[in-house]
PDB file of C-alpha atoms in Angstrom:
ATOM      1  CA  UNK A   1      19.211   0.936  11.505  1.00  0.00           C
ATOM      2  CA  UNK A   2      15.587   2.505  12.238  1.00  0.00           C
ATOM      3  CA  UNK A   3      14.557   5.702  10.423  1.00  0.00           C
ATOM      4  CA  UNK A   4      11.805   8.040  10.424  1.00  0.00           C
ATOM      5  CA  UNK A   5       8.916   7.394   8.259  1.00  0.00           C
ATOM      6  CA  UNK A   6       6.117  10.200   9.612  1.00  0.00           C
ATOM      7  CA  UNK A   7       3.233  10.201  11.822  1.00  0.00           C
ATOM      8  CA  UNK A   8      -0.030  10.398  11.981  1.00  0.00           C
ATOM      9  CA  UNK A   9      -2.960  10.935  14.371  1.00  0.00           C
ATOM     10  CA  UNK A  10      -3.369   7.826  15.578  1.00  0.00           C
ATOM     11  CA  UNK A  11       0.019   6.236  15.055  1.00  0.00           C
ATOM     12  CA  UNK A  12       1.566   8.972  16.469  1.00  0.00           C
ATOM     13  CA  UNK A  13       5.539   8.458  15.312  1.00  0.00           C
ATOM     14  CA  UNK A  14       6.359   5.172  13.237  1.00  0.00           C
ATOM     15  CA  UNK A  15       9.726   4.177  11.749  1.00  0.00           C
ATOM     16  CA  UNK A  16      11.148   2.044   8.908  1.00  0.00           C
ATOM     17  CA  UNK A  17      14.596   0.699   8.360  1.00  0.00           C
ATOM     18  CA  UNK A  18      18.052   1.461   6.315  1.00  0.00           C
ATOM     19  CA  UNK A  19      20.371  -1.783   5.827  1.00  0.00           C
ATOM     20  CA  UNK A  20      23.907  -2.080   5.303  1.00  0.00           C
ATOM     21  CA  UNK A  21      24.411  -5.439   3.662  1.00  0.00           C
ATOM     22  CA  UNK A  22      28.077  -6.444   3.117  1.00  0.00           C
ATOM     23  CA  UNK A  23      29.620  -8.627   0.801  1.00  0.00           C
ATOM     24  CA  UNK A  24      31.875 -10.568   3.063  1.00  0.00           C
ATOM     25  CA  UNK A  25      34.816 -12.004   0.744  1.00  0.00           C
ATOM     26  CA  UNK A  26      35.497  -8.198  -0.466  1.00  0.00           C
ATOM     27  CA  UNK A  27      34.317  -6.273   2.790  1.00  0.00           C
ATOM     28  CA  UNK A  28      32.542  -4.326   0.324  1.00  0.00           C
ATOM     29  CA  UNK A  29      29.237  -2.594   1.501  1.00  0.00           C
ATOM     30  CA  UNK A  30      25.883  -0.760  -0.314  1.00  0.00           C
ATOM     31  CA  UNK A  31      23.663   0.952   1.632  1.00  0.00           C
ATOM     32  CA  UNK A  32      19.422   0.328   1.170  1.00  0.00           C
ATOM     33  CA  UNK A  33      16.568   2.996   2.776  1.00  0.00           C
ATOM     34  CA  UNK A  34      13.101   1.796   3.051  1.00  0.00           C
ATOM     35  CA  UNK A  35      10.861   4.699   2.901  1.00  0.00           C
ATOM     36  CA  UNK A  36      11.961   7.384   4.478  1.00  0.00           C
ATOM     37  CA  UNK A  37      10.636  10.972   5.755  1.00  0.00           C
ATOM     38  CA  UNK A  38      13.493  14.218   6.279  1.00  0.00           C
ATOM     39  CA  UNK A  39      15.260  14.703   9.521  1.00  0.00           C
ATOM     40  CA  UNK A  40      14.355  18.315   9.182  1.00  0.00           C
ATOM     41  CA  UNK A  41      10.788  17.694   9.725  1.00  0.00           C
ATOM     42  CA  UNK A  42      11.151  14.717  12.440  1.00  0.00           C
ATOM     43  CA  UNK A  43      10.711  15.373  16.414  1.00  0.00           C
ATOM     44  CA  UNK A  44      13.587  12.848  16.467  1.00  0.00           C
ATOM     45  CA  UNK A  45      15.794  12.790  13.869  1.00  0.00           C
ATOM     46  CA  UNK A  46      17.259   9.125  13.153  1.00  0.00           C
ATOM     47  CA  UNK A  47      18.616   8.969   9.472  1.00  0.00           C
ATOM     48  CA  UNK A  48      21.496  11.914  10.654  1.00  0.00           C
ATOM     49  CA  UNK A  49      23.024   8.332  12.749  1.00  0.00           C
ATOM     50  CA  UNK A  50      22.741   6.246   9.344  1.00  0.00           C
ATOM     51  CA  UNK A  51      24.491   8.880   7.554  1.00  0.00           C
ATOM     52  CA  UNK A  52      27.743   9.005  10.799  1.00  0.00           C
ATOM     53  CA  UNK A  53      27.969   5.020  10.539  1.00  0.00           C
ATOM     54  CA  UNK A  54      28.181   5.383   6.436  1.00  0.00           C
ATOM     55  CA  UNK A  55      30.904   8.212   6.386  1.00  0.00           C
ATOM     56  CA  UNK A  56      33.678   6.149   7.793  1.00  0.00           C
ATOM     57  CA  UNK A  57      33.215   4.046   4.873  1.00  0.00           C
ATOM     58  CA  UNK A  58      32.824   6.328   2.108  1.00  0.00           C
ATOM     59  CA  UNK A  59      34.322   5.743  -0.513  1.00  0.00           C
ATOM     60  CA  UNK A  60      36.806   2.685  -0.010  1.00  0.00           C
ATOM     61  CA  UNK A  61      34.359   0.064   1.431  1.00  0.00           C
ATOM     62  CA  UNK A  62      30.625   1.930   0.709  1.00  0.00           C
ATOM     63  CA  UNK A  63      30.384   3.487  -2.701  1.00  0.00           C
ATOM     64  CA  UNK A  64      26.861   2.752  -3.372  1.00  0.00           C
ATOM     65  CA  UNK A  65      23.265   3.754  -1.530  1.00  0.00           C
ATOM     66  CA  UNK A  66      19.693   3.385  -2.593  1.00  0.00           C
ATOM     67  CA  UNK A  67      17.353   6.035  -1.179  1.00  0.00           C
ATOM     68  CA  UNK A  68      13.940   6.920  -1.906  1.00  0.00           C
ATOM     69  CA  UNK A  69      12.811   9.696  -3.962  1.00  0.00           C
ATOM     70  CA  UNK A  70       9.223   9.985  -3.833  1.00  0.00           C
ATOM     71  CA  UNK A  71       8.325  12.986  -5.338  1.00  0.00           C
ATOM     72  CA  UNK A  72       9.892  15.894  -7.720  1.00  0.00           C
ATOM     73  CA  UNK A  73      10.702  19.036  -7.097  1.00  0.00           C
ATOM     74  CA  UNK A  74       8.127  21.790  -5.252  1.00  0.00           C
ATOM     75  CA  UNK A  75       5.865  19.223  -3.176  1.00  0.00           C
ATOM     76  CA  UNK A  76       5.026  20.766  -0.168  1.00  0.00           C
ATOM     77  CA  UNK A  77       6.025  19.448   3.177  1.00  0.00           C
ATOM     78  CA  UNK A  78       2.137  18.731   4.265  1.00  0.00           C
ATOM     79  CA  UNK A  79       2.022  16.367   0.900  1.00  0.00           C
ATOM     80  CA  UNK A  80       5.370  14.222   1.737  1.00  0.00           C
ATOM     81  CA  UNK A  81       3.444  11.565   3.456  1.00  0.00           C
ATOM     82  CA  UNK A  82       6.768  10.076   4.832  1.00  0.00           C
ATOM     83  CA  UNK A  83       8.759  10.486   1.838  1.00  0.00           C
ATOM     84  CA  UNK A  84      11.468  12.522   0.291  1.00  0.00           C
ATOM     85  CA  UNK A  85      11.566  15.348  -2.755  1.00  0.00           C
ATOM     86  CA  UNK A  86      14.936  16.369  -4.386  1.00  0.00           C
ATOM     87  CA  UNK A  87      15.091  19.178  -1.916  1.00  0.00           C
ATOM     88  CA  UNK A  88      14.734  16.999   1.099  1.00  0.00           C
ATOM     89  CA  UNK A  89      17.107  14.317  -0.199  1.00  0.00           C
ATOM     90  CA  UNK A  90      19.502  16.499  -1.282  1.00  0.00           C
ATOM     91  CA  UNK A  91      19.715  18.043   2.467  1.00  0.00           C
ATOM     92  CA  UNK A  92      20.393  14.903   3.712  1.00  0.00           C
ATOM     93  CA  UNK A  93      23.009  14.370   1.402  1.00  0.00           C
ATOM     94  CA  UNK A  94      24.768  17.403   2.496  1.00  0.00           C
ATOM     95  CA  UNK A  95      24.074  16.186   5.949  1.00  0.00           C
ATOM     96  CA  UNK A  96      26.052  12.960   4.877  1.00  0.00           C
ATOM     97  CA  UNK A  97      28.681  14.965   3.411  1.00  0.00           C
ATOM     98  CA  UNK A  98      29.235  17.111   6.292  1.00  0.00           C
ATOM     99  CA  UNK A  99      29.996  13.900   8.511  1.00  0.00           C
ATOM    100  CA  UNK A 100      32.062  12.497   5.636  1.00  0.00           C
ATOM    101  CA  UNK A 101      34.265  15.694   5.733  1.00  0.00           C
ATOM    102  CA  UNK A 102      34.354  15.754   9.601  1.00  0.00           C
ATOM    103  CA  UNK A 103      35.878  12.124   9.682  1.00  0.00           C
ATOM    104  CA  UNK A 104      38.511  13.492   6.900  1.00  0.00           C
ATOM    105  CA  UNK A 105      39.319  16.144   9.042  1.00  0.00           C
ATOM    106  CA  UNK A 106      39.642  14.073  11.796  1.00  0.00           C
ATOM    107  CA  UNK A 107      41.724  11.943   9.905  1.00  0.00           C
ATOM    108  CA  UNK A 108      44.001  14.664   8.622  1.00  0.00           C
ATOM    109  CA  UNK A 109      44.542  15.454  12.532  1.00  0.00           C
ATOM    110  CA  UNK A 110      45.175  12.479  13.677  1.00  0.00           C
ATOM    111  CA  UNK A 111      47.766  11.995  10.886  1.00  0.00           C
ATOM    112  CA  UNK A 112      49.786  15.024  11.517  1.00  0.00           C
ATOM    113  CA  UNK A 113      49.183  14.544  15.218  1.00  0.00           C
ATOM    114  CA  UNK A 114      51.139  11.279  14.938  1.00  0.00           C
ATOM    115  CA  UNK A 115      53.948  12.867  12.197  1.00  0.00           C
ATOM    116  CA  UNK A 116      54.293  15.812  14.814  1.00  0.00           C
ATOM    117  CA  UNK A 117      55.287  13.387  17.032  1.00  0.00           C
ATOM    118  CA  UNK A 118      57.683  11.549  15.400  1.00  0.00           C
ATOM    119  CA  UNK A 119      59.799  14.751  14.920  1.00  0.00           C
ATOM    120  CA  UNK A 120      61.759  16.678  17.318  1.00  0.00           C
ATOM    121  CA  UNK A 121      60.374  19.539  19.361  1.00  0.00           C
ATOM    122  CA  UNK A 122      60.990  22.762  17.313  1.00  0.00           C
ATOM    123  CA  UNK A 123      60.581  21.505  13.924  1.00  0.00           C
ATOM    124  CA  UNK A 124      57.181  19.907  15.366  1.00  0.00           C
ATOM    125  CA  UNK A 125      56.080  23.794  16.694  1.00  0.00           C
ATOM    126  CA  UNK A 126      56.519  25.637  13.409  1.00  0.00           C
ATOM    127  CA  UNK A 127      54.679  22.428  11.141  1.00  0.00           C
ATOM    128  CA  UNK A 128      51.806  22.618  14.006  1.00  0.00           C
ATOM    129  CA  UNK A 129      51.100  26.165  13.530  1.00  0.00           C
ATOM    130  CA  UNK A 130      51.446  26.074   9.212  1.00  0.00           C
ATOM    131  CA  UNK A 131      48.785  22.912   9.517  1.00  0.00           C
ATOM    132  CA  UNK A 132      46.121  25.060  11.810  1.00  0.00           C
ATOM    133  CA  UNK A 133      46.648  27.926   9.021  1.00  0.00           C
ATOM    134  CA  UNK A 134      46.235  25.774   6.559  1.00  0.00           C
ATOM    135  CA  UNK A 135      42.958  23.968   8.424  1.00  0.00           C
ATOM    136  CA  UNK A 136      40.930  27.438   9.119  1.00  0.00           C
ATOM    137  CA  UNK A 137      41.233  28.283   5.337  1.00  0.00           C
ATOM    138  CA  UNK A 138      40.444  25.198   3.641  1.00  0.00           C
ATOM    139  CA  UNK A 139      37.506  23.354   2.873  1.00  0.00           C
ATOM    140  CA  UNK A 140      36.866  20.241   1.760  1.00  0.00           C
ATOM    141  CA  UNK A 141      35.780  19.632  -2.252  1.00  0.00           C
ATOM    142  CA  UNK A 142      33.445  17.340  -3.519  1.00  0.00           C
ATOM    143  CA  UNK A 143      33.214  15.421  -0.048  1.00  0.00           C
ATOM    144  CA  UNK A 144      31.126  12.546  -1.606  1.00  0.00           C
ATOM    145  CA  UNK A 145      33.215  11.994  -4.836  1.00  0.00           C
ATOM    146  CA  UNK A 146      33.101   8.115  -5.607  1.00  0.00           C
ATOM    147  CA  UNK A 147      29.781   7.858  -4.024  1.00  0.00           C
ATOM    148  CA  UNK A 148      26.603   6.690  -6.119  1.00  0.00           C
ATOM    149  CA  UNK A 149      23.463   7.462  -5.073  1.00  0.00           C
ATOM    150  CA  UNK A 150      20.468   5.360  -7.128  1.00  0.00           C
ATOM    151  CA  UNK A 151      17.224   7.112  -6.708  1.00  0.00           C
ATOM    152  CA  UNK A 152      14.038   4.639  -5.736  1.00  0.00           C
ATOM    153  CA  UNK A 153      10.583   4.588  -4.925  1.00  0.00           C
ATOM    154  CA  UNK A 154       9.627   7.130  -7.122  1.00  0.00           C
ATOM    155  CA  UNK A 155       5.732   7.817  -7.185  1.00  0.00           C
ATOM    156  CA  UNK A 156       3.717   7.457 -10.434  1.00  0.00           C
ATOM    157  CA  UNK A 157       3.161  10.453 -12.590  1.00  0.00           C
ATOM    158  CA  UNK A 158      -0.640   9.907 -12.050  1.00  0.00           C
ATOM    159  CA  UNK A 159      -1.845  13.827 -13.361  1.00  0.00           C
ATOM    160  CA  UNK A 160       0.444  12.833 -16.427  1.00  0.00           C
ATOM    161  CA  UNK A 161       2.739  16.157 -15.943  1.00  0.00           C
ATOM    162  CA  UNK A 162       6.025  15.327 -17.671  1.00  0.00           C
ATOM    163  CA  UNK A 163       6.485  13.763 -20.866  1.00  0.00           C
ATOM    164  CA  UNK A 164       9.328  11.769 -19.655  1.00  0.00           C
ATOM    165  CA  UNK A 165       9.104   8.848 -17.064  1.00  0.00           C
ATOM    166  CA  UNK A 166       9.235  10.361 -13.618  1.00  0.00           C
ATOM    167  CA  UNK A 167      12.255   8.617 -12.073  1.00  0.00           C
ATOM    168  CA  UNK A 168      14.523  10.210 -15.114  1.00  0.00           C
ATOM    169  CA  UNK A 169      12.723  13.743 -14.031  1.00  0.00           C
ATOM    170  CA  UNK A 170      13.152  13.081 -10.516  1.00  0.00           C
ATOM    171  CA  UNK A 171      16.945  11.904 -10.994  1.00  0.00           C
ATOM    172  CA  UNK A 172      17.714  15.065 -13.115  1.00  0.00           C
ATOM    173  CA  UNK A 173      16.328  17.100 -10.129  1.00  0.00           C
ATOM    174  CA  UNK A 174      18.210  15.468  -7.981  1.00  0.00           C
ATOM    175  CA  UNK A 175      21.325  15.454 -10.183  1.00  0.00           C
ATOM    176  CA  UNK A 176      20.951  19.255 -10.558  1.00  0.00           C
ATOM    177  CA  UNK A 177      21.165  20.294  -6.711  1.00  0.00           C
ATOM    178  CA  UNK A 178      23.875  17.687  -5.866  1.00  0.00           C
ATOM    179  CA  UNK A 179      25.831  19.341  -8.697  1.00  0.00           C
ATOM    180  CA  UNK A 180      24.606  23.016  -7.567  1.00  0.00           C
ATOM    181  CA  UNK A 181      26.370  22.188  -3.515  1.00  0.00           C
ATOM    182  CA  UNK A 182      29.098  20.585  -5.347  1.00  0.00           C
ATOM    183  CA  UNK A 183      28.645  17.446  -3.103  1.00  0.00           C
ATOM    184  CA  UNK A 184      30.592  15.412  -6.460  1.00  0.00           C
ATOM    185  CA  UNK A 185      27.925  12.336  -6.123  1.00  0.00           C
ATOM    186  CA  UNK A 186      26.877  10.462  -8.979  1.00  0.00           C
ATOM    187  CA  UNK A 187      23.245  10.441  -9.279  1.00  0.00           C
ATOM    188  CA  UNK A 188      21.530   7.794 -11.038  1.00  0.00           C
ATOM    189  CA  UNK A 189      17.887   5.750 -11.423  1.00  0.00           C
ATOM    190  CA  UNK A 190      16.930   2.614 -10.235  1.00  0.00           C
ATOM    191  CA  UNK A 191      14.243   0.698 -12.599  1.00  0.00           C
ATOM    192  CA  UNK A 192      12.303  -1.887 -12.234  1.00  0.00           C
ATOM    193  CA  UNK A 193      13.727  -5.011 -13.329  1.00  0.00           C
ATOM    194  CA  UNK A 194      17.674  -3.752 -13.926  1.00  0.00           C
ATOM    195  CA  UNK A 195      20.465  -5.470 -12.444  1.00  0.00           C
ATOM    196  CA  UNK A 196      23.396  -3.143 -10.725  1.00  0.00           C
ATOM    197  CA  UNK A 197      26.768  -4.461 -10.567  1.00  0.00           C
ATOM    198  CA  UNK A 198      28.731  -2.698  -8.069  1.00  0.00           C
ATOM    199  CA  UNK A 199      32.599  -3.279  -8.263  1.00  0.00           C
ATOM    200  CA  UNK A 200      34.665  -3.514  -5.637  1.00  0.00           C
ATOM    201  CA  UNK A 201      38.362  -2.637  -7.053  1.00  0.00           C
ATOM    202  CA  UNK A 202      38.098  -4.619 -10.712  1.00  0.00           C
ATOM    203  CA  UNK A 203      36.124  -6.778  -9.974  1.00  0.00           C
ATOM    204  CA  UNK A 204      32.433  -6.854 -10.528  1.00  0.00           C
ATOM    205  CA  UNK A 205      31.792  -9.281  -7.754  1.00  0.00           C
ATOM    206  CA  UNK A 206      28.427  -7.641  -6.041  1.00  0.00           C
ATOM    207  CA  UNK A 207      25.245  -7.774  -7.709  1.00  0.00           C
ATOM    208  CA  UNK A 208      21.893  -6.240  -6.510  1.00  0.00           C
ATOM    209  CA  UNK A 209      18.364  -6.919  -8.212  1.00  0.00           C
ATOM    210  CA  UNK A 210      16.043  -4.051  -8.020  1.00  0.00           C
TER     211      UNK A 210
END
């Protein structure tokens, strides 16, 4: 699916691409980003359609994604150059967890919908009107529980400004907001070179190089 990756002055807008790549026997799915820029500072906003085709699956048949984390914390918008900080990534997280809790809703509707049905008229009335009261009160916790999100592409630490590698600074960043929102991800860092198993049930049957 095509995402935004910045403009320029002579380019104008220019795009690059997420992938969902399944692992047929299983049905089992990870999702990759290419470089990627935020919604929230696009003309057209495109990853906000990769994140309402991922939700559906989350976390039964999608439990892993790879997105780019360019920078740390406190770049400035004007110095993103088509990338993402832990700010930026973090609000598109919450974007994906915002259509992950609108499909559970939707399922939770649907489901009572169908139970209301199955019931006879009066007992149907007074279980519709305890499930709306029930609906305005409640919201949903830790919408992207079971989800891992490996951090990539992170810049080098040319001006030598942390004492630790910066992916395991950037992750920690990132780690700290998702856990501030209460989004219930698990954050983690992709380096070069490691192999990722991803299981599907208990099995380790997918395997990604990095």
């Amino acid at each position: 699916m095509p995402v935004w990756h910045g403009q320029n002055d002579t380019l104008g807008d220019y795009e690059s691409s997420a992938f969902f790549i399944r692992h047929d026997p299983t049905g089992q799915e990870f999702l990759f980003f290419g470089d990627v820029s935020p919604d929230s500072l696009s003309s057209k906003p495109q990853t906000i359609s990769v994140w309402r085709a991922a939700a559906p699956k989350i976390p039964s048949t999608l439990s892993t994604i790879f997105i780019e984390c360019s920078w740390p914390s406190g770049r400035s918008d004007e110095q993103l150059y088509g990338h993402l900080s832990p700010e930026h990534l973090v609000d598109e997280l919450t974007a994906l967890a915002a259509a992950t809790a609108a499909k559970s809703s939707h399922e939770s509707t649907a489901s009572y919908v169908a139970a209301a049905s199955a019931a006879d008229k009066p007992k149907r009335k007074k279980r519709r009107r305890r499930n709306r009261s029930v609906d305005a009160d409640s919201k949903p916790s830790e919408p992207l529980a079971g989800l891992r999100i490996y951090v990539i592409h992170c810049k080098e630490d040319l001006e030598r400004e942390f004492t630790r590698p910066i992916y395991h600074v950037i992750r920690d960043q990132v780690e700290s907001l998702v856990r501030a929102k209460g989004l219930g991800a698990e954050v983690l860092s992709a380096e070069q070179g490691m192999t990722i198993s991803m299981f599907c049930g208990h099995l380790s049957s997918l395997r990604a190089l990095y």
